[in-house]
Amino acid sequence: MADPDKSSIALDHVRQGIATALAQSGRASDACDLLAVSKTFPATAIRSLYAHGQRAFGENYVQELVDKAAELADLPDLAWHFIGPLQSNKTRQVAAIADWVHSVDRAKIAERLAEQRPSELAPLNVCIQVNVSGEASKSGCAPTEALALAQLLLQLAPRLRLRGLMCIPDPAAAPVALRAQFAALRQLLDDLNRAGMVLDTLSMGMSADLALAIAEGATMVRVGSAIFGARKPTVAPGEAP
Ligand SMILES: *Cc1c(COP(=O)(O)O)cnc(C)c1O
């Protein structure tokens, strides 16, 4: 259970950890944003971090996103980031609520999100999820598919706005291998930008590895347990429930 006081203290620690990692990498103090991953924790936990200045929250499961967005509809500027696996029969709900989707990994999902994004809302920010670890069970497109998917996403403007890339590395990897996976995502972003794109987001790094990810150029870290505490065992990050 997330204790409101504990989680705002933990939020401060995480913010400090990000600042330290940025300074150690010689990067600007505002070069990496914090996404608070609130999956499995109640709307009340989000409300108390909102009171502590946090605005961006990440959810993995569509129904949880729908329920919490309804409960927290009174909070201005709260930004919802959908970061979980997305099935095509759930895209409509996500397109109506989310400000960002980090887990676009195939054309069909991208096309549906673009078609279903309500026209009165701002463009939906999206990242392409790339499977940098090569694990067969992971979601994400293969690195070799990223360029074609990015080109397709750019054609889905203005309803979608392609911002960059996201990865969930193999959690069992040793630090050296982990760092290589983050570096691979950064290189892929550099390649896309050299091909003429203007992408500004590398969504990588979680509670256990955010400093490594920041050293490799992360511009957004997605942090859950280091803020809210341990989750009840459910499913591994990035896997379908
Ligand atoms: C759960 C989850 C996170 C947060 O993981 P922690 O280890 O709790 O920080 C980040 N990204 C994705 C995609 C997740 O599913």
Tab-separated table of C-alpha atoms and ligand atoms in Angstrom:
chain	number	residue	atom	x	y	z
A	1	MET	CA	0.000	0.000	0.000
A	2	ALA	CA	1.280	3.432	-0.839
A	3	ASP	CA	1.526	5.593	2.269
A	4	PRO	CA	1.024	9.242	1.180
A	5	ASP	CA	3.721	10.715	3.425
A	6	LYS	CA	6.214	7.997	2.612
A	7	SER	CA	5.604	8.302	-1.088
A	8	SER	CA	6.186	12.060	-1.169
A	9	ILE	CA	9.470	11.575	0.706
A	10	ALA	CA	10.352	8.823	-1.749
A	11	LEU	CA	9.440	11.147	-4.619
A	12	ASP	CA	11.952	13.686	-3.313
A	13	HIS	CA	14.623	10.965	-3.125
A	14	VAL	CA	13.957	9.916	-6.693
A	15	ARG	CA	14.084	13.531	-7.876
A	16	GLN	CA	17.438	13.876	-6.119
A	17	GLY	CA	18.692	10.659	-7.695
A	18	ILE	CA	17.779	12.001	-11.129
A	19	ALA	CA	19.519	15.321	-10.418
A	20	THR	CA	22.669	13.530	-9.249
A	21	ALA	CA	22.750	11.211	-12.261
A	22	LEU	CA	22.278	14.158	-14.626
A	23	ALA	CA	25.067	16.131	-12.943
A	24	GLN	CA	27.413	13.119	-13.051
A	25	SER	CA	26.760	12.761	-16.772
A	26	GLY	CA	27.364	16.455	-17.397
A	27	ARG	CA	23.783	16.927	-18.558
A	28	ALA	CA	21.475	19.877	-17.847
A	29	SER	CA	19.474	19.648	-14.631
A	30	ASP	CA	16.180	19.640	-16.554
A	31	ALA	CA	17.223	17.118	-19.209
A	32	CYS	CA	15.263	14.190	-17.781
A	33	ASP	CA	11.608	14.124	-16.742
A	34	LEU	CA	10.129	11.843	-14.113
A	35	LEU	CA	7.129	9.712	-14.942
A	36	ALA	CA	5.585	8.299	-11.740
A	37	VAL	CA	4.325	4.792	-12.529
A	38	SER	CA	1.198	4.437	-10.437
A	39	LYS	CA	-0.063	1.052	-11.711
A	40	THR	CA	-1.769	-1.028	-9.000
A	41	PHE	CA	-1.851	1.936	-6.578
A	42	PRO	CA	-5.097	3.789	-5.906
A	43	ALA	CA	-6.139	7.196	-7.176
A	44	THR	CA	-5.636	8.602	-3.661
A	45	ALA	CA	-1.902	7.836	-3.955
A	46	ILE	CA	-1.769	9.834	-7.191
A	47	ARG	CA	-3.665	12.695	-5.598
A	48	SER	CA	-1.126	13.053	-2.813
A	49	LEU	CA	1.837	13.100	-5.211
A	50	TYR	CA	-0.017	15.616	-7.346
A	51	ALA	CA	-0.187	17.817	-4.248
A	52	HIS	CA	3.593	17.369	-4.069
A	53	GLY	CA	4.039	18.760	-7.584
A	54	GLN	CA	4.126	15.578	-9.663
A	55	ARG	CA	2.086	15.843	-12.861
A	56	ALA	CA	2.979	12.877	-15.112
A	57	PHE	CA	1.651	9.438	-14.162
A	58	GLY	CA	2.108	6.133	-15.949
A	59	GLU	CA	-0.378	3.283	-16.148
A	60	ASN	CA	-0.075	-0.192	-17.685
A	61	TYR	CA	-3.606	-1.491	-17.701
A	62	VAL	CA	-6.391	0.140	-19.693
A	63	GLN	CA	-9.169	-0.405	-17.168
A	64	GLU	CA	-7.081	1.061	-14.371
A	65	LEU	CA	-6.333	4.088	-16.524
A	66	VAL	CA	-10.027	4.577	-17.286
A	67	ASP	CA	-11.050	4.303	-13.628
A	68	LYS	CA	-8.332	6.563	-12.247
A	69	ALA	CA	-8.789	9.196	-14.964
A	70	ALA	CA	-12.476	9.400	-14.013
A	71	GLU	CA	-11.674	9.668	-10.310
A	72	LEU	CA	-9.040	12.346	-10.849
A	73	ALA	CA	-10.791	14.368	-13.557
A	74	ASP	CA	-10.794	17.409	-11.253
A	75	LEU	CA	-6.970	17.758	-11.317
A	76	PRO	CA	-5.853	20.218	-14.013
A	77	ASP	CA	-2.658	19.437	-16.003
A	78	LEU	CA	-2.418	15.868	-14.815
A	79	ALA	CA	-0.781	13.988	-17.713
A	80	TRP	CA	-1.557	10.314	-18.294
A	81	HIS	CA	1.074	8.155	-19.938
A	82	PHE	CA	0.038	4.719	-21.116
A	83	ILE	CA	3.070	2.429	-20.919
A	84	GLY	CA	1.640	-1.089	-21.062
A	85	PRO	CA	0.988	-3.565	-23.840
A	86	LEU	CA	-1.903	-2.336	-25.954
A	87	GLN	CA	-4.398	-4.563	-27.725
A	88	SER	CA	-6.319	-3.186	-30.675
A	89	ASN	CA	-9.719	-3.561	-28.986
A	90	LYS	CA	-8.560	-1.177	-26.219
A	91	THR	CA	-7.052	1.617	-28.297
A	92	ARG	CA	-10.211	3.750	-28.299
A	93	GLN	CA	-10.208	4.224	-24.519
A	94	VAL	CA	-6.521	5.052	-24.472
A	95	ALA	CA	-6.859	7.504	-27.382
A	96	ALA	CA	-9.580	9.353	-25.469
A	97	ILE	CA	-7.673	9.683	-22.176
A	98	ALA	CA	-3.908	9.488	-22.568
A	99	ASP	CA	-1.547	12.370	-23.286
A	100	TRP	CA	1.213	9.909	-24.191
A	101	VAL	CA	1.478	6.292	-25.295
A	102	HIS	CA	4.979	4.825	-24.882
A	103	SER	CA	4.221	1.325	-26.108
A	104	VAL	CA	3.377	1.644	-29.804
A	105	ASP	CA	5.055	-1.328	-31.458
A	106	ARG	CA	3.075	-2.008	-34.629
A	107	ALA	CA	1.292	-0.218	-37.447
A	108	LYS	CA	-2.191	-1.403	-36.578
A	109	ILE	CA	-2.072	0.082	-33.075
A	110	ALA	CA	-0.682	3.361	-34.415
A	111	GLU	CA	-3.370	3.630	-37.101
A	112	ARG	CA	-6.179	2.936	-34.663
A	113	LEU	CA	-4.872	5.473	-32.140
A	114	ALA	CA	-4.677	8.132	-34.866
A	115	GLU	CA	-8.169	7.360	-36.139
A	116	GLN	CA	-9.663	7.319	-32.640
A	117	ARG	CA	-7.910	10.325	-31.114
A	118	PRO	CA	-10.776	12.782	-30.502
A	119	SER	CA	-10.311	15.822	-32.725
A	120	GLU	CA	-10.910	18.280	-29.876
A	121	LEU	CA	-7.873	16.948	-27.999
A	122	ALA	CA	-4.234	17.865	-28.551
A	123	PRO	CA	-2.129	15.455	-30.618
A	124	LEU	CA	-1.355	12.195	-28.834
A	125	ASN	CA	2.370	11.963	-28.059
A	126	VAL	CA	3.755	8.556	-28.899
A	127	CYS	CA	6.951	6.592	-28.529
A	128	ILE	CA	7.881	3.445	-30.376
A	129	GLN	CA	8.654	0.601	-27.998
A	130	VAL	CA	11.734	-1.260	-29.184
A	131	ASN	CA	12.751	-4.701	-27.999
A	132	VAL	CA	16.420	-4.036	-27.344
A	133	SER	CA	17.015	-7.168	-25.286
A	134	GLY	CA	15.937	-9.584	-28.007
A	135	GLU	CA	13.932	-11.648	-25.501
A	136	ALA	CA	11.220	-13.413	-27.451
A	137	SER	CA	8.558	-12.810	-24.777
A	138	LYS	CA	8.950	-9.026	-24.732
A	139	SER	CA	6.722	-6.542	-26.492
A	140	GLY	CA	8.323	-3.997	-28.764
A	141	CYS	CA	9.315	-3.951	-32.402
A	142	ALA	CA	12.690	-5.247	-33.520
A	143	PRO	CA	15.345	-2.517	-33.823
A	144	THR	CA	15.412	-3.147	-37.588
A	145	GLU	CA	11.680	-2.334	-37.826
A	146	ALA	CA	11.877	0.998	-36.005
A	147	LEU	CA	12.653	3.209	-39.014
A	148	ALA	CA	9.691	1.992	-41.064
A	149	LEU	CA	7.337	2.294	-38.109
A	150	ALA	CA	8.622	5.808	-37.386
A	151	GLN	CA	7.991	6.821	-41.010
A	152	LEU	CA	4.443	5.514	-40.766
A	153	LEU	CA	3.861	7.338	-37.474
A	154	LEU	CA	4.999	10.624	-38.990
A	155	GLN	CA	2.308	10.218	-41.621
A	156	LEU	CA	-0.267	9.950	-38.848
A	157	ALA	CA	0.372	13.556	-37.786
A	158	PRO	CA	-1.281	15.689	-36.597
A	159	ARG	CA	-3.423	13.278	-34.557
A	160	LEU	CA	-0.270	11.481	-33.419
A	161	ARG	CA	2.981	13.211	-32.604
A	162	LEU	CA	5.983	10.902	-32.702
A	163	ARG	CA	8.319	11.888	-29.858
A	164	GLY	CA	10.878	9.095	-29.663
A	165	LEU	CA	11.663	5.613	-28.438
A	166	MET	CA	11.007	3.513	-25.354
A	167	CYS	CA	12.520	0.278	-24.068
A	168	ILE	CA	12.233	-2.171	-21.200
A	169	PRO	CA	15.579	-3.937	-21.018
A	170	ASP	CA	16.058	-7.446	-19.707
A	171	PRO	CA	15.775	-6.952	-15.922
A	172	ALA	CA	18.148	-9.852	-15.316
A	173	ALA	CA	20.951	-8.264	-17.340
A	174	ALA	CA	24.170	-7.336	-15.555
A	175	PRO	CA	24.946	-3.579	-15.469
A	176	VAL	CA	27.277	-3.736	-18.471
A	177	ALA	CA	24.681	-5.501	-20.618
A	178	LEU	CA	21.933	-3.228	-19.336
A	179	ARG	CA	23.935	-0.183	-20.263
A	180	ALA	CA	24.551	-1.621	-23.729
A	181	GLN	CA	20.790	-1.986	-24.212
A	182	PHE	CA	20.187	1.654	-23.216
A	183	ALA	CA	23.021	2.712	-25.525
A	184	ALA	CA	21.440	0.749	-28.377
A	185	LEU	CA	18.173	2.654	-27.943
A	186	ARG	CA	20.021	5.962	-27.910
A	187	GLN	CA	21.905	5.027	-31.086
A	188	LEU	CA	18.661	4.111	-32.743
A	189	LEU	CA	17.216	7.537	-31.858
A	190	ASP	CA	20.361	9.184	-33.236
A	191	ASP	CA	19.944	7.189	-36.454
A	192	LEU	CA	16.335	8.357	-36.854
A	193	ASN	CA	17.335	11.953	-36.235
A	194	ARG	CA	20.170	11.646	-38.760
A	195	ALA	CA	17.561	10.387	-41.216
A	196	GLY	CA	15.864	13.779	-40.825
A	197	MET	CA	13.442	13.212	-37.966
A	198	VAL	CA	13.234	15.544	-34.980
A	199	LEU	CA	12.669	13.244	-32.008
A	200	ASP	CA	13.367	14.379	-28.467
A	201	THR	CA	12.360	11.494	-26.193
A	202	LEU	CA	14.209	8.468	-24.881
A	203	SER	CA	11.879	6.780	-22.394
A	204	MET	CA	14.150	4.401	-20.510
A	205	GLY	CA	15.182	3.618	-16.943
A	206	MET	CA	13.061	2.365	-14.041
A	207	SER	CA	13.522	2.249	-10.245
A	208	ALA	CA	16.521	-0.074	-10.282
A	209	ASP	CA	18.449	1.331	-13.234
A	210	LEU	CA	17.564	4.971	-13.701
A	211	ALA	CA	21.104	6.261	-13.150
A	212	LEU	CA	22.468	3.983	-15.887
A	213	ALA	CA	19.691	5.043	-18.241
A	214	ILE	CA	20.380	8.726	-17.548
A	215	ALA	CA	24.084	8.164	-18.204
A	216	GLU	CA	23.039	6.830	-21.629
A	217	GLY	CA	20.787	9.791	-22.423
A	218	ALA	CA	17.326	9.010	-21.010
A	219	THR	CA	15.005	12.018	-21.238
A	220	MET	CA	12.207	10.349	-19.288
A	221	VAL	CA	12.543	7.735	-16.565
A	222	ARG	CA	9.526	5.641	-15.551
A	223	VAL	CA	9.652	5.015	-11.822
A	224	GLY	CA	7.143	2.979	-9.838
A	225	SER	CA	8.308	1.001	-6.825
A	226	ALA	CA	10.981	3.493	-5.739
A	227	ILE	CA	8.156	6.008	-5.233
A	228	PHE	CA	5.097	3.997	-4.254
A	229	GLY	CA	6.736	0.969	-2.637
A	230	ALA	CA	6.585	-2.661	-3.703
A	231	ARG	CA	3.596	-3.715	-5.768
A	232	LYS	CA	1.583	-6.784	-4.987
A	233	PRO	CA	2.980	-9.496	-7.234
A	234	THR	CA	1.058	-9.417	-10.498
A	235	VAL	CA	2.833	-9.583	-13.819
A	236	ALA	CA	6.246	-8.485	-14.960
A	237	PRO	CA	6.562	-4.999	-16.484
A	238	GLY	CA	5.705	-4.971	-20.131
A	239	GLU	CA	3.881	-8.293	-20.090
A	240	ALA	CA	0.212	-8.674	-20.781
A	241	PRO	CA	-1.923	-9.216	-17.651
B	1	LIG	C1	6.006	-1.148	-13.949
B	1	LIG	C2	6.736	-0.447	-15.012
B	1	LIG	C3	7.701	0.527	-14.714
B	1	LIG	C4	8.116	0.884	-13.302
B	1	LIG	O1	8.872	-0.148	-12.743
B	1	LIG	P1	9.583	0.024	-11.304
B	1	LIG	O2	10.633	-1.018	-11.328
B	1	LIG	O3	8.534	-0.215	-10.287
B	1	LIG	O4	10.134	1.386	-11.234
B	1	LIG	C5	8.293	1.204	-15.771
B	1	LIG	N1	7.976	0.926	-17.046
B	1	LIG	C6	7.069	-0.011	-17.379
B	1	LIG	C7	6.763	-0.245	-18.808
B	1	LIG	C8	6.428	-0.725	-16.382
B	1	LIG	O5	5.551	-1.665	-16.724
